[in-house]
Amino acid sequence: MSLPWAERFKPKTLQEIAGNYAAAEQLLNWIKARIEGRGAVKRAALLSGPPGTGKTLSVGIVARALDLELIEMNASDFRTEELVNKMAGGATLQASLFGRSGKLVFFDELDGISGREDRGGLGAILGILKETRYPVVLAVNDPWDPRFRPLRDICEMIQFRRIRRPSVEVQLKRIARLANVTVDDALIKRVAERAGGDLRAAINDLQMLAEGQRILRDGDVGLLAGRVQEKGIFDVMRDVFSAEGCLEAKLALEGSSVDSEMVLQWINENIPNQYTDPEERAEAYDWFSKADIFMGRVKRRQMWDLMGYAMELATGGAALARRGPYRFTRYNFPRRIGMLSQSKELRGRKREVLKAIGREAHASVKKVATEYLPYMEIMAEKGKLPKGILSWAEDNKET
Amino acid sequence: MWTEKYRPRTLHEIVNQKEIIERLERFVKEKSMPNCLFAGPPGTGKTTAALCLAMDLFGKNYHKNYLELNASDERGIDVVRTTVKDFARTISMAEAPFKILVLDEADNMTPDAQQALRRTMEMYTNTCRFILACNYFSKIIEPIQSRCAFFRFAPLKPEDVKARVRHICGAENVEITPSGLEALIYVGGGDLRRVVNMLQSAAAVGEKIDEKGIYRIAGRVSPKELREMLEKALDGDFNAARNDTVKLMVEYGLSGLDIVKQVHRELLGLELDERAKLQLIEVVGEAEYRLLEGGSDEVQMNAVLAKIAMIGRSSKERGH
């Protein structure tokens, strides 16, 4: 047996792509627009989605469809600043050697870029995005990784979703037919179910089961070990808030590579989204604030063993605060940082005013806010604010 | 502001802290002083004493040799390494034997910054004296304490406060009733800054200051945003209350602890049934405790607002 089935029976055209056809089409249209240089086209495209949902495949197909030379770098290549520039950077400036109509630069598996070994790599990629005349496509599993923040702003975001089970089943049947294996429907269902939306995994499983056999029956599935699936943060939130008990809530974190502190930030942000009932909300936050104290100890005194208590209090509390059945909730990204930068300008101005008063009153901004401002507000209401600070009061009213 | 207008300009004018003032006056006479640590509650004259000392020592152009840094605004280690050092190492102007650098609210300095200060204080003894002012001297690291002469400022005695209030009323032509004066002393405690600020806002509200006027003002001891935050939380609008908290933190530089303490001051003046007030006191006290235990500002504030919202609702239900 030569090629893995996932390679051997790979679709050749856009129409054959299972599940994420719309995303592949979005990619095609973006590349076309980018090449034609239409007005508001973003510099690059960021494909995101779980493994085995067709990101790399789509790029290959689209490149072929448009007759573009594909220049690819993935996690198996070292991606230091120097190498990125040498390889992709050179290519992005020269015309194609092969007489194709153009080039497509593709950085795959960017999640795997390492801070240490690939020093400066991400920065170099950003640089290329800004300079190159060729379309650049990037692929990642988790687009919300903070490292990718600078990319998110300048990229066309194209999302690949887990492939729904019926589509996976159709593909498995197609491949079984092509491979000349007879497969029981029930087994197809099992394999598709286990794969959890990862088509490549499903095909690999099927091939493994079929190795050396002509006919596959339902019972043969026992050979498969369950796959641990990478869970995204939204899944983690859903599983935490819908858990029935402490253990289940804690286990919700398993199978996800999101780090603990990030999970805590998400819970903190989403308690009020999940719970609008005051009692549920207060209880969830009460447990969470206790978890927070443990986190404080973990960080301040480097007592990493205490982390477990923090996570259990936070997740268990978030789950057990629920009085009725779980309600579907749209979870938000932690907001705080965004909010701070939004109010930056305002903050600067107000702070300057408080500081100016502080200089006169020999007091800190904080002290001005708590020891002077309340009284100045009363005086201002009566129009009796001392002259020097009247101008400030007017500023303050506007904001 | 009257607090500035009536701030003493020379040590001699300071009405309280007799022993401390006597010692400071001796420093002026001998033109020599050690590094000092002023500890005591707010509004007891720490900053004023430092300012008067500098004015008495250096005369009219005191500000050339005097620098006041507010440690809660500029408390990082880089400030100690740059601003403080630059000021301390240059030689004093004119006749002054040394310069004075005041680090106000020094208990808000990070321990790292305090450590950095240690060597700086010693290195520039030829050119500069340090005065550290703080509410809690226990938050000043020991090596710094041991390098300073220690002055403990006591809360002002009621007679001293009264004398000052009468003096200001006379100068401003404001009338205050005896019961108004008592009320002012009672709510202001030994904090002269607060007393004078309340006096000025009471004077802005009415012709004659009486007991009622003072209590009305005493019920409003926080910035507008904080009162709004509290109202929104009690109304059950958690998200709006949370936004106000963030505002208080970024715009006013308040910490979670500051906000919680401020909420505590507001509690008894709220229009709310008494049982709810008790519950609020418990909740706010618990929050302050958790913050001191190492909880983070944002999380603990969310928790306390969520609880306030719950108490607000059950109080309303009882009311109907």
XYZ file of C-alpha atoms in Angstrom:
719
model
C 0.000 0.000 0.000
C 1.517 3.239 -1.077
C -0.193 6.500 -0.162
C -2.399 7.063 2.843
C -6.014 7.142 1.726
C -6.411 10.698 2.861
C -3.820 11.606 0.214
C -4.735 9.055 -2.398
C -8.425 9.941 -2.534
C -7.998 13.631 -2.016
C -10.518 15.755 -3.943
C -9.124 17.442 -7.023
C -11.687 20.173 -7.543
C -13.443 22.733 -5.446
C -16.816 21.071 -5.922
C -15.597 17.859 -4.314
C -14.630 19.504 -1.040
C -16.755 18.159 1.785
C -18.332 20.345 4.390
C -16.317 23.511 4.053
C -17.129 24.290 0.465
C -18.242 27.796 1.364
C -14.943 28.562 3.057
C -12.970 27.255 0.092
C -15.045 29.405 -2.207
C -14.454 32.454 -0.024
C -10.744 31.765 -0.339
C -10.979 31.453 -4.109
C -12.847 34.730 -4.409
C -10.465 36.529 -2.122
C -7.422 35.365 -4.107
C -9.038 36.423 -7.365
C -9.848 39.839 -5.948
C -6.370 40.158 -4.500
C -4.711 39.361 -7.825
C -6.910 41.749 -9.711
C -6.070 44.317 -7.070
C -9.630 45.386 -6.366
C -10.087 48.259 -3.928
C -10.738 47.109 -0.389
C -9.090 43.719 -0.460
C -7.159 42.665 2.645
C -3.459 41.912 2.289
C -3.688 38.290 3.346
C -6.128 35.570 4.300
C -6.147 33.775 7.634
C -7.688 30.324 7.487
C -8.668 28.971 10.848
C -10.278 25.806 12.035
C -9.691 22.473 13.740
C -7.442 19.876 12.129
C -8.799 17.819 9.272
C -11.370 20.322 8.080
C -9.773 21.080 4.705
C -7.590 24.157 5.144
C -4.451 22.867 3.454
C -6.478 20.956 0.916
C -8.435 24.037 -0.132
C -5.293 26.058 -0.642
C -3.871 23.360 -2.930
C -7.029 23.088 -4.969
C -7.490 26.811 -5.314
C -3.863 27.271 -6.400
C -4.320 24.656 -9.087
C -7.648 26.092 -10.205
C -6.085 29.510 -10.683
C -2.828 28.124 -12.077
C -0.686 29.669 -9.352
C 2.695 28.410 -8.221
C 2.285 27.402 -4.572
C 5.106 28.346 -2.227
C 4.554 26.677 1.088
C 6.184 26.701 4.501
C 4.856 24.557 7.303
C 5.802 23.508 10.810
C 8.349 21.010 9.540
C 10.428 23.903 8.251
C 12.429 26.059 10.594
C 10.905 29.472 10.465
C 13.349 31.936 11.833
C 13.255 35.476 10.582
C 16.198 34.795 8.301
C 14.781 31.648 6.763
C 11.336 33.076 6.261
C 12.806 36.037 4.474
C 15.109 33.915 2.384
C 12.512 31.472 1.281
C 9.242 33.278 1.057
C 10.666 36.757 0.901
C 12.753 36.014 -2.181
C 9.906 34.247 -3.857
C 7.506 37.013 -3.198
C 9.574 39.509 -5.091
C 10.680 37.437 -8.087
C 8.431 36.477 -10.943
C 7.498 32.849 -11.230
C 10.129 30.558 -12.767
C 7.663 28.110 -14.112
C 5.780 30.486 -16.318
C 2.651 30.167 -14.238
C 0.312 33.077 -14.055
C 1.487 33.992 -10.558
C 2.334 32.757 -7.091
C 0.520 31.953 -3.914
C 2.495 32.068 -0.666
C 1.191 29.773 2.037
C 2.283 29.597 5.662
C 0.665 26.490 7.068
C 0.442 25.275 10.678
C 1.338 28.645 12.135
C 0.254 27.448 15.599
C 3.455 25.465 15.560
C 5.693 28.482 15.220
C 7.951 28.507 18.211
C 8.979 31.552 20.160
C 12.515 30.348 20.685
C 13.519 28.220 17.745
C 11.704 30.360 15.220
C 12.826 33.666 16.617
C 11.437 36.596 14.710
C 9.586 34.317 12.319
C 6.148 35.727 12.957
C 7.493 39.246 12.619
C 9.117 38.368 9.307
C 5.851 36.892 8.052
C 4.094 40.108 8.987
C 6.724 42.009 7.074
C 6.161 39.903 3.996
C 2.428 40.441 4.201
C 2.978 44.135 4.001
C 5.414 44.082 1.086
C 4.508 41.294 -1.246
C 2.545 41.656 -4.437
C 1.420 38.028 -4.294
C -1.476 36.773 -2.219
C -0.445 35.272 1.115
C -2.494 32.691 2.954
C -1.953 31.664 6.560
C -3.472 28.702 8.369
C -3.929 28.232 12.104
C -6.067 26.141 14.408
C -6.732 28.781 17.016
C -7.074 32.279 15.547
C -7.607 33.772 19.015
C -4.133 32.953 20.196
C -2.793 36.329 21.378
C 0.270 35.876 19.179
C -1.925 36.208 16.127
C -3.551 39.446 17.161
C -1.551 41.569 14.696
C -2.584 39.153 11.937
C -6.269 39.294 12.730
C -6.500 42.966 11.882
C -4.962 42.781 8.457
C -6.284 39.454 7.248
C -9.420 38.292 5.547
C -10.714 35.826 8.133
C -11.889 32.534 6.664
C -13.301 30.031 9.073
C -13.314 26.275 8.568
C -15.749 24.381 10.751
C -15.824 20.827 11.953
C -17.361 18.704 9.248
C -20.824 17.502 10.054
C -21.314 13.830 10.530
C -23.524 13.167 7.462
C -20.877 14.728 5.210
C -18.165 12.645 6.825
C -20.246 9.535 6.236
C -20.743 10.371 2.567
C -16.990 10.814 2.131
C -16.174 7.579 3.923
C -18.574 5.694 1.686
C -17.055 7.288 -1.397
C -13.569 6.293 -0.316
C -14.575 2.744 0.633
C -16.009 2.354 -2.861
C -12.872 3.714 -4.508
C -10.675 1.491 -2.326
C -12.796 -1.434 -3.179
C -13.761 -2.336 0.373
C -17.204 -3.301 1.502
C -18.118 -1.505 4.683
C -21.114 -1.968 6.897
C -23.213 1.244 7.303
C -23.192 0.971 11.073
C -19.418 0.950 11.094
C -19.271 4.021 8.873
C -21.504 5.749 11.401
C -19.236 4.776 14.281
C -16.101 5.938 12.570
C -17.693 9.220 11.616
C -18.921 9.748 15.149
C -15.546 9.137 16.707
C -13.773 11.510 14.392
C -15.715 14.470 15.756
C -15.701 16.545 12.601
C -12.126 15.730 11.602
C -12.440 14.153 8.158
C -8.773 13.262 7.845
C -8.942 11.376 11.134
C -12.021 9.519 9.957
C -10.330 8.464 6.723
C -7.220 7.345 8.607
C -9.343 5.308 10.990
C -11.194 3.689 8.143
C -7.961 2.792 6.401
C -6.518 1.316 9.564
C -9.576 -0.884 10.045
C -9.618 -1.931 6.412
C -5.949 -2.855 6.258
C -5.771 -6.330 4.761
C -9.534 -6.895 4.681
C -12.192 -6.761 2.023
C -15.246 -6.606 4.211
C -15.754 -4.541 7.364
C -18.497 -5.070 9.903
C -19.745 -3.042 12.844
C -17.831 -5.065 15.444
C -14.482 -4.277 13.857
C -14.596 -0.756 15.228
C -13.371 -2.035 18.609
C -9.856 -1.799 17.268
C -9.985 1.981 17.274
C -8.714 3.932 20.202
C -10.821 6.973 20.955
C -9.406 10.176 19.627
C -8.799 13.043 22.007
C -10.030 16.055 20.286
C -8.627 19.516 20.620
C -11.392 21.588 22.129
C -11.732 25.260 21.459
C -12.385 27.767 24.216
C -16.057 28.116 23.272
C -16.541 24.377 23.750
C -14.759 24.588 27.067
C -17.099 27.348 28.213
C -20.170 25.390 27.177
C -18.947 22.256 28.925
C -18.014 24.115 32.106
C -21.286 26.005 32.418
C -23.418 22.994 31.510
C -21.662 20.531 33.821
C -23.776 18.682 36.363
C -21.113 18.388 39.021
C -17.654 19.474 40.156
C -15.827 16.639 38.494
C -17.602 17.119 35.194
C -16.884 20.842 35.315
C -13.223 20.213 35.944
C -13.011 17.582 33.213
C -14.426 20.139 30.791
C -10.902 21.555 30.626
C -9.444 18.290 29.407
C -8.662 17.949 25.761
C -8.075 21.641 25.358
C -4.761 23.367 25.123
C -6.153 26.672 26.370
C -4.146 27.592 29.435
C -5.677 27.839 32.872
C -5.393 31.561 33.286
C -7.073 32.112 29.967
C -9.926 29.832 31.037
C -10.314 31.883 34.208
C -10.486 35.108 32.246
C -13.164 33.612 30.053
C -15.214 32.440 32.995
C -14.915 35.841 34.626
C -16.155 37.489 31.457
C -18.968 35.064 30.766
C -20.603 34.541 34.149
C -22.923 37.505 33.516
C -23.684 36.197 30.021
C -24.594 32.782 31.285
C -26.422 33.972 34.374
C -28.762 36.923 34.267
C -30.620 35.775 37.345
C -29.110 37.780 40.246
C -28.835 34.811 42.556
C -27.171 32.532 40.057
C -24.814 35.302 39.026
C -23.893 36.217 42.592
C -23.237 32.614 43.507
C -21.073 31.939 40.477
C -19.047 35.061 41.180
C -18.737 34.236 44.849
C -17.096 30.910 44.066
C -15.051 32.543 41.373
C -13.758 35.180 43.754
C -12.627 32.431 46.092
C -10.823 30.755 43.210
C -9.250 34.126 42.503
C -7.759 34.252 45.992
C -6.116 30.908 45.391
C -4.756 32.188 42.092
C -3.325 35.140 43.967
C -1.474 32.790 46.276
C -0.291 30.681 43.376
C 1.242 33.678 41.697
C 2.507 35.605 44.657
C 4.125 32.740 46.448
C 4.785 30.429 43.544
C 2.601 27.775 45.132
C 1.695 25.934 41.982
C 0.099 23.076 43.872
C -2.732 25.393 44.820
C -3.711 25.885 41.190
C -5.933 22.795 41.332
C -8.089 24.320 44.046
C -8.484 27.501 42.050
C -9.567 25.689 38.905
C -11.986 23.441 40.763
C -13.615 26.329 42.610
C -13.912 28.373 39.443
C -15.313 25.663 37.173
C -17.407 23.896 39.794
C -18.824 27.196 41.004
C -19.656 28.283 37.470
C -21.555 25.033 36.923
C -23.292 24.644 40.269
C -24.599 28.191 40.432
C -27.133 27.098 37.810
C -30.623 26.608 39.262
C -32.458 25.194 36.243
C -31.428 23.505 33.014
C -28.473 24.787 31.009
C -29.338 27.640 28.669
C -27.578 28.126 25.380
C -25.352 31.183 25.683
C -23.231 33.183 23.322
C -19.850 33.487 25.008
C -17.699 36.571 24.714
C -14.055 37.227 24.455
C -12.688 38.738 27.683
C -13.271 42.398 27.226
C -11.186 44.236 29.687
C -8.159 44.950 27.589
C -10.238 46.184 24.688
C -12.208 48.451 26.941
C -9.100 50.020 28.372
C -7.729 50.913 24.992
C -11.063 52.327 23.877
C -11.170 54.769 26.728
C -7.504 55.616 26.502
C -7.920 59.096 25.132
C -10.616 60.040 27.569
C -8.646 58.597 30.386
C -5.637 60.642 29.436
C -7.543 63.905 29.505
C -9.413 63.311 32.705
C -6.324 62.099 34.446
C -4.407 65.174 33.355
C -7.062 67.372 34.940
C -7.035 65.383 38.148
C -3.268 65.557 38.156
C -3.323 69.315 37.725
C -5.620 69.638 40.723
C -3.421 67.209 42.611
C -0.392 69.409 42.050
C -2.229 72.378 43.529
C -3.623 70.374 46.408
C -0.456 68.373 47.097
C -2.380 65.157 46.562
C -2.321 62.121 44.322
C -4.865 61.526 41.569
C -6.478 58.933 43.771
C -6.801 61.301 46.674
C -8.213 64.018 44.459
C -10.823 61.551 43.210
C -11.953 60.476 46.666
C -11.247 63.478 48.888
C -11.821 66.476 46.643
C -13.999 65.492 43.700
C -17.176 64.670 45.674
C -17.122 68.064 47.358
C -16.215 69.873 44.185
C -19.234 68.281 42.550
C -21.491 69.739 45.222
C -19.930 73.181 44.833
C -20.244 72.920 41.053
C -23.952 72.087 41.317
C -24.416 75.336 43.195
C -22.232 77.207 40.758
C -19.766 77.929 43.518
C -16.743 76.065 42.396
C -13.614 78.103 43.112
C -12.485 79.930 39.988
C -9.300 78.110 39.135
C -10.985 74.775 38.720
C -14.187 75.945 37.027
C -12.798 75.215 33.610
C -12.171 71.664 34.672
C -15.725 71.188 35.869
C -17.030 72.049 32.421
C -14.715 69.563 30.803
C -15.919 66.973 33.217
C -19.587 67.523 32.406
C -19.033 66.886 28.720
C -17.504 63.515 29.400
C -10.120 75.435 47.455
C -10.179 76.404 51.093
C -7.891 73.525 51.939
C -5.178 75.337 49.994
C -6.199 78.845 50.976
C -5.999 78.005 54.663
C -3.098 75.621 54.564
C -0.466 76.904 57.041
C 2.570 78.493 55.378
C 4.954 78.137 58.310
C 5.449 75.521 61.016
C 4.374 78.042 63.609
C 0.846 78.177 62.189
C 0.217 74.478 62.584
C -2.236 74.108 65.431
C -1.782 70.491 66.400
C 1.008 67.915 66.684
C 2.837 70.177 69.167
C 5.793 67.894 69.870
C 6.405 67.104 66.254
C 6.339 70.763 65.318
C 8.791 71.644 68.083
C 11.271 69.120 66.798
C 10.864 70.238 63.217
C 11.420 73.848 64.275
C 14.664 72.784 65.875
C 15.733 71.298 62.519
C 15.094 74.681 60.934
C 17.113 76.530 63.576
C 20.082 74.223 63.233
C 19.737 73.900 59.457
C 20.213 70.207 59.828
C 17.852 67.268 59.775
C 17.751 63.489 59.352
C 15.634 61.598 56.848
C 12.115 61.446 58.226
C 9.147 59.139 58.191
C 5.781 60.815 58.854
C 3.078 58.302 59.672
C -0.516 58.984 60.557
C -4.135 58.996 59.379
C -5.242 61.215 56.468
C -5.720 64.909 57.065
C -3.469 65.186 60.097
C -0.907 67.511 58.548
C 1.868 65.299 57.220
C 2.180 66.946 53.837
C 1.611 70.377 55.358
C 4.334 69.815 57.917
C 6.791 68.839 55.200
C 5.814 71.843 53.097
C 6.092 74.269 56.035
C 9.431 72.808 57.002
C 10.735 73.460 53.501
C 9.344 76.991 53.439
C 10.842 77.802 56.809
C 14.179 76.336 55.804
C 14.481 77.679 52.282
C 12.338 80.814 52.321
C 10.453 82.169 49.349
C 12.242 80.174 46.694
C 11.703 76.933 48.515
C 10.406 75.156 45.441
C 13.854 75.142 43.879
C 15.029 72.810 46.569
C 11.850 70.969 47.268
C 10.178 68.177 45.323
C 6.987 66.385 46.177
C 6.292 63.042 44.555
C 3.087 61.213 45.011
C 3.984 57.633 45.432
C 0.554 56.403 44.466
C 0.820 58.174 41.105
C 4.514 57.626 40.547
C 5.447 54.656 42.566
C 7.342 52.447 40.184
C 10.921 51.476 40.521
C 11.822 53.518 37.434
C 10.702 56.703 39.189
C 13.090 55.979 42.032
C 15.863 55.236 39.573
C 15.328 58.365 37.493
C 13.307 61.235 38.952
C 14.317 60.661 42.543
C 17.974 60.099 41.754
C 18.237 63.079 39.437
C 16.761 65.367 42.036
C 18.753 63.940 44.918
C 22.183 64.047 43.359
C 22.273 67.627 42.145
C 23.525 70.189 44.600
C 21.062 72.517 46.294
C 20.554 76.062 45.095
C 21.199 79.271 47.032
C 21.791 79.171 50.738
C 20.081 75.885 51.424
C 22.242 73.270 53.103
C 20.399 70.442 51.349
C 17.298 69.716 49.304
C 14.142 68.028 50.510
C 12.368 65.310 48.625
C 8.937 64.318 49.865
C 7.541 60.939 48.936
C 3.888 61.277 49.767
C 1.689 58.187 50.232
C 4.886 56.174 50.411
C 3.003 53.140 51.666
C 1.717 52.797 48.108
C 5.183 52.250 46.741
C 5.956 48.785 45.519
C 8.408 46.856 47.705
C 10.832 46.817 44.770
C 10.765 50.582 44.528
C 11.300 50.820 48.274
C 14.314 48.559 47.968
C 15.713 50.776 45.243
C 15.221 53.764 47.497
C 17.393 52.278 50.227
C 20.746 52.953 48.603
C 19.579 56.213 47.098
C 18.773 57.596 50.526
C 22.274 56.868 51.756
C 24.184 57.787 48.681
C 22.999 61.380 48.574
C 23.077 62.347 52.248
C 25.327 65.250 51.297
C 22.784 66.852 49.051
C 19.336 65.640 49.972
C 16.978 64.713 52.789
C 14.001 62.467 52.331
C 10.634 62.783 53.988
C 8.360 59.814 53.537
C 4.707 60.304 54.401
C 2.380 57.362 54.857
C -0.805 56.208 56.545
C 0.524 52.847 57.632
C 4.174 52.742 58.577
C 4.060 48.942 58.656
C 3.890 49.014 54.862
C 7.294 50.658 54.741
C 10.022 48.068 54.590
C 12.252 47.841 57.646
C 15.509 48.947 56.041
C 13.826 52.239 55.161
C 12.267 52.638 58.589
C 15.672 52.185 60.153
C 17.093 54.993 58.043
C 14.494 57.520 59.173
C 13.522 59.512 62.213
C 9.982 58.449 62.995
C 7.143 60.908 63.590
C 3.696 59.687 64.464
C 0.894 62.109 63.556
C -2.205 61.734 65.725
C -5.770 62.486 64.590
C -6.668 66.082 65.361
C -8.378 66.809 68.665
C -11.927 68.159 68.395
C -10.894 71.480 70.010
C -8.196 72.016 67.405
C -10.575 71.235 64.549
C -13.195 73.556 65.992
C -10.713 76.373 66.337
C -9.708 75.988 62.715
C -13.302 75.820 61.467
C -14.210 78.968 63.414
C -11.192 80.733 62.002
C -12.172 79.855 58.426
C -15.835 80.730 58.977
C -14.774 84.110 60.282
C -12.498 84.795 57.346
C -15.054 83.624 54.764
C -17.979 85.283 56.475
C -19.909 82.038 56.836
C -22.231 81.227 59.672
C -22.281 77.800 61.272
C -24.684 76.794 64.063
C -23.282 75.088 67.177
C -25.036 71.838 66.267
C -23.717 72.149 62.709
C -20.221 72.492 64.092
C -20.687 69.410 66.286
C -21.974 67.432 63.309
C -19.049 68.531 61.174
C -16.564 67.438 63.837
C -18.380 64.145 64.229
C -18.499 63.129 60.557
C -15.093 64.552 59.722
C -13.304 62.776 62.540
C -9.777 63.977 63.003
C -9.306 64.522 59.272
C -8.933 68.259 58.794
C -8.822 68.048 55.003
C -12.193 66.375 54.902
C -13.629 68.792 57.456
C -12.561 71.812 55.440
C -13.797 70.339 52.158
C -17.156 69.544 53.717
C -17.324 72.986 55.205
C -16.714 74.578 51.835
C -19.336 72.496 50.048
C -21.854 73.092 52.850
C -21.180 76.799 52.508
C -21.857 76.526 48.775
C -25.234 74.891 49.412
C -26.784 77.263 51.966
C -26.385 80.545 53.756
C -26.263 79.151 57.230
C -24.631 75.809 57.914
C -26.600 73.599 60.253
C -26.650 69.987 61.305
C -28.940 68.939 58.442
C -26.760 70.521 55.796
C -23.693 68.745 57.103
C -25.361 65.352 57.144
C -26.677 65.847 53.641
C -23.141 66.405 52.433
C -21.731 63.634 54.546
C -24.002 61.265 52.653
C -22.143 62.142 49.496
C -18.588 61.234 50.060
C -17.767 59.648 46.726
C -17.328 60.747 43.162
C -20.447 60.689 41.011
C -19.379 57.571 39.125
C -19.063 55.577 42.286
C -22.538 56.493 43.485
C -23.904 55.690 40.046
C -22.128 52.372 40.070
C -23.749 51.535 43.368
C -27.198 52.620 42.192
C -26.941 50.573 39.021
C -25.811 47.508 40.918
C -28.688 47.843 43.383
C -31.016 48.274 40.424
C -29.807 44.967 39.062
C -27.981 46.411 36.068
C -24.830 44.441 36.618
C -23.170 45.190 33.290
C -23.576 48.938 33.597
C -22.229 48.845 37.134
C -19.258 46.870 35.958
C -18.473 49.452 33.292
C -18.473 52.154 35.947
C -15.998 50.159 38.001
C -13.607 49.968 35.111
C -13.967 53.726 34.672
C -13.156 54.368 38.320
C -10.102 52.200 38.010
C -8.675 53.653 34.834
C -9.724 57.282 35.111
C -9.263 57.846 38.799
C -6.561 55.282 39.365
C -8.562 53.719 42.184
C -7.722 50.180 43.198
C -10.346 47.580 44.025
C -9.568 48.166 47.678
C -10.131 51.915 47.340
C -13.493 51.341 45.677
C -14.631 48.817 48.238
C -13.685 51.154 51.086
C -15.468 53.999 49.391
C -18.589 51.860 48.943
C -18.391 51.109 52.639
C -18.459 54.811 53.430
C -21.562 55.238 51.280
C -23.518 52.318 52.699
C -25.151 53.802 55.756
C -26.363 56.820 53.841
C -28.203 54.750 51.196
C -31.964 54.818 50.908
C -32.507 51.147 51.466
C -34.160 48.990 54.043
C -32.054 48.330 57.088
C -31.739 44.579 56.624
C -30.295 45.121 53.164
C -27.755 47.518 54.650
C -26.613 44.853 57.069
C -26.242 42.370 54.245
C -24.295 44.918 52.235
C -21.932 45.573 55.120
C -21.183 41.873 55.310
C -20.663 41.554 51.574
C -18.412 44.592 51.315
C -16.407 43.568 54.363
C -15.906 40.122 52.896
C -14.755 41.675 49.616
C -12.228 43.866 51.396
C -10.950 40.813 53.242
C -10.621 38.813 50.029
C -8.749 41.633 48.343
C -6.323 41.756 51.254
C -5.983 37.997 50.956
C -4.637 38.486 47.468
C -7.718 38.523 45.254
C -7.525 40.501 42.038
C -9.334 43.813 41.638
C -11.458 42.957 38.667
C -12.721 39.597 39.852
C -13.461 40.723 43.370
C -15.295 43.788 42.107
C -17.406 41.606 39.819
C -18.235 39.363 42.745
C -19.207 42.209 45.030
C -21.358 43.881 42.352
C -23.141 40.607 41.645
C -23.929 40.268 45.336
C -25.081 43.857 45.613
C -27.421 43.257 42.667
C -28.879 40.254 44.439
C -29.361 42.151 47.699
C -30.930 45.036 45.794
C -33.494 42.743 44.279
C -34.528 40.965 47.438
C -34.774 44.314 49.184
C -37.134 45.544 46.480
C -39.240 42.400 46.784
C -39.572 42.943 50.498
C -40.585 46.529 49.879
C -43.604 45.628 47.705
